[in-house]
Short mmCIF file of C-alpha atoms in Angstrom, two decimals:
data_model
loop_
_atom_site.label_atom_id
_atom_site.label_comp_id
_atom_site.label_asym_id
_atom_site.label_seq_id
_atom_site.Cartn_x
_atom_site.Cartn_y
_atom_site.Cartn_z
CA MET A 30 27.18 80.78 28.91
CA ASN A 31 29.77 80.76 31.62
CA LYS A 32 32.71 82.64 30.31
CA SER A 33 36.21 81.31 31.19
CA ILE A 34 38.39 83.60 33.34
CA LEU A 35 41.99 84.18 32.24
CA ILE A 36 44.63 82.83 34.78
CA LYS A 37 47.65 85.03 34.12
CA PRO A 38 50.95 83.76 35.60
CA PHE A 39 52.84 86.28 37.65
CA GLU A 40 49.81 88.65 37.54
CA GLY A 41 46.58 87.15 38.69
CA VAL A 42 43.12 85.69 38.18
CA GLY A 43 40.28 87.83 37.12
CA ASP A 44 39.91 90.65 39.70
CA PHE A 45 42.50 89.14 41.95
CA THR A 46 45.85 90.67 41.47
CA LEU A 47 49.09 89.45 42.90
CA LYS A 48 50.75 91.51 45.38
CA SER A 49 47.34 93.10 46.25
CA SER A 50 46.47 93.69 49.92
CA TYR A 51 44.76 91.34 52.22
CA LYS A 52 42.40 94.12 53.48
CA ASN A 53 41.40 95.27 50.06
CA THR A 54 40.75 91.69 48.82
CA LEU A 55 38.46 90.92 51.92
CA ALA A 56 36.55 94.26 51.21
CA ALA A 57 36.10 93.22 47.58
CA LEU A 58 34.83 89.81 48.44
CA LYS A 59 32.42 91.27 51.06
CA SER A 60 31.11 93.90 48.61
CA GLU A 61 30.60 91.13 46.01
CA LYS A 62 28.81 88.97 48.71
CA ILE A 63 31.29 86.10 48.03
CA ASN A 64 31.43 83.60 50.78
CA TYR A 65 34.97 82.77 52.06
CA THR A 66 36.80 81.37 55.12
CA VAL A 67 40.12 82.41 56.44
CA GLU A 68 42.90 80.04 57.70
CA VAL A 69 46.14 81.10 59.31
CA TRP A 70 49.43 79.22 58.97
CA PRO A 71 51.57 80.58 61.74
CA ASN A 72 54.73 79.08 60.27
CA LYS A 73 56.28 78.68 63.96
CA GLY A 74 59.90 77.64 63.75
CA CYS A 75 60.47 78.96 60.22
CA THR A 76 62.99 81.63 59.55
CA PRO A 77 61.79 84.17 59.12
CA GLU A 78 58.49 83.28 61.19
CA VAL A 79 55.97 85.01 59.00
CA ALA A 80 52.41 83.97 59.34
CA TRP A 81 50.34 83.27 56.14
CA LYS A 82 46.72 83.98 55.78
CA ILE A 83 44.90 81.72 53.24
CA VAL A 84 41.39 82.81 51.98
CA HIS A 85 39.39 80.01 50.84
CA ILE A 86 36.64 80.72 48.30
CA GLU A 87 34.60 77.50 48.27
CA ASN A 88 35.39 75.02 45.47
CA SER A 89 37.48 77.47 43.25
CA LEU A 90 40.30 79.70 44.71
CA ASN A 91 42.79 79.74 47.58
CA LEU A 92 44.42 83.10 48.11
CA PHE A 93 47.75 83.06 50.04
CA PHE A 94 48.86 86.27 51.89
CA ALA A 95 51.99 87.16 53.84
CA LYS A 96 52.76 90.50 55.44
CA ASP A 97 49.46 91.90 53.77
CA LYS A 98 50.33 90.73 50.20
CA LEU A 99 48.83 88.17 47.95
CA PHE A 100 51.82 86.00 46.76
CA LYS A 101 50.11 82.81 45.42
CA ILE A 102 46.75 81.75 44.07
CA TYR A 103 45.84 78.11 44.23
CA ILE A 104 42.91 77.28 41.72
CA ASP A 105 40.99 73.91 42.00
CA GLY A 106 37.61 72.51 41.94
CA THR A 107 34.99 73.65 39.37
CA PHE A 108 36.92 76.93 38.82
CA ASN A 109 36.24 77.95 35.02
CA GLY A 110 39.64 79.39 34.24
CA THR A 111 42.17 79.03 31.59
CA LEU A 112 45.85 79.72 31.29
CA PRO A 113 46.92 81.96 28.30
CA ASN A 114 48.11 78.79 26.55
CA GLY A 115 44.77 76.98 26.98
CA ILE A 116 45.58 74.78 29.87
CA LYS A 117 42.70 74.34 32.28
CA ILE A 118 41.49 72.08 35.08
CA GLY A 119 40.01 68.84 33.99
CA MET A 120 42.16 68.58 30.75
CA THR A 121 44.38 65.55 30.41
CA MET A 122 47.98 65.87 31.47
CA SER A 123 49.10 64.56 27.91
CA GLU A 124 47.17 67.40 26.42
CA ALA A 125 48.72 69.90 28.93
CA GLN A 126 52.21 68.51 28.13
CA CYS A 127 51.53 68.75 24.33
CA ILE A 128 50.49 72.52 24.95
CA ASP A 129 53.59 73.24 27.28
CA SER A 130 56.76 71.31 26.57
CA SER A 131 58.47 72.88 29.55
CA LEU A 132 56.26 71.06 32.12
CA LEU A 133 58.56 68.91 34.39
CA TYR A 134 57.49 66.64 37.25
CA ASP A 135 58.76 67.65 40.57
CA ASP A 136 59.06 64.56 42.84
CA TRP A 137 59.57 66.58 46.03
CA ASN A 138 56.46 68.81 45.48
CA GLU A 139 54.60 66.12 43.62
CA ASP A 140 53.46 68.68 40.93
CA TRP A 141 54.28 69.80 37.46
CA SER A 142 56.38 72.93 37.05
CA SER A 143 56.23 75.19 34.08
CA GLU A 144 59.08 77.75 33.04
CA ASN A 145 55.90 79.78 32.05
CA GLY A 146 55.22 80.69 35.59
CA TYR A 147 52.71 78.13 36.97
CA TRP A 148 52.38 74.64 38.65
CA LEU A 149 49.94 71.95 37.79
CA GLU A 150 48.78 69.23 40.20
CA ASP A 151 47.42 65.97 38.52
CA ASP A 152 44.75 63.58 39.64
CA ILE A 153 46.62 60.23 39.45
CA ASP A 154 43.48 58.15 38.99
CA SER A 155 42.09 60.17 35.95
CA ASN A 156 45.38 61.59 34.73
CA THR A 157 43.81 65.14 34.51
CA VAL A 158 44.73 68.60 35.75
CA MET A 159 43.49 68.84 39.32
CA SER A 160 44.85 72.29 40.19
CA ILE A 161 46.79 75.34 38.81
CA THR A 162 48.94 77.59 41.04
CA ILE A 163 50.22 80.98 40.02
CA PHE A 164 52.49 83.20 42.11
CA ILE A 165 54.80 86.13 42.30
CA ARG A 166 58.22 85.78 40.48
CA GLU A 167 59.92 86.16 43.88
CA LEU A 168 58.54 82.72 44.94
CA LEU A 169 60.84 81.07 42.45
CA ASP A 170 63.91 82.15 44.47
CA ASP A 171 63.85 81.13 48.27
CA ASP A 172 66.36 83.63 49.32
CA VAL A 173 64.45 86.45 47.64
CA PHE A 174 61.02 85.29 48.69
CA ASP A 175 62.00 84.67 52.33
CA ARG A 176 62.97 88.19 52.74
CA TYR A 177 59.48 89.16 52.31
CA GLU A 178 60.40 92.39 50.80
CA TRP A 179 58.18 92.17 47.78
#
C-alpha cells in the first residue's frame, strides 16, 4: 500500500524541509537515486535581482530555492500527499472548501489561498485540486521576503 506523505505548511513535505540548503537537497536526491532536473529563473530586472533555482522531481514536487534556501514547494501530478486537514490532490474543490472555510480565490494569482499556510490550484474542467503549494512564512509579506534574510 502506498502511504500518503504529510504536507506540513510552513515546515515541509516528507524529507524536504523548508529553509534547507540547495546543496544538501541535491545530495539527498542523488543518494536516493531520485531523478530530477534543475531550472534557473534569473529574475533579471527584479529588485533585488536574486536568481531562483527550481528542482523538478518528475510528476510530483517542484522545490524552489533562493540564496541556497528552500522557500517554496509546489506539489502536483500524482504525488500521494495530504495536508494535516485531509486536503489532497484530486479531491473536489467543494470538499476542500468544506474542510477549510478560510480558502479564498485570488484572481491575480488564479489560486485559492488558505490562512492555514498553503495555496491550492484547481483544474477548472474537473473542479478538483490540481496542486498544493507550501512555503516559508516570510513569503506572505513581500517586504520581508524580498530582503532574502530568512
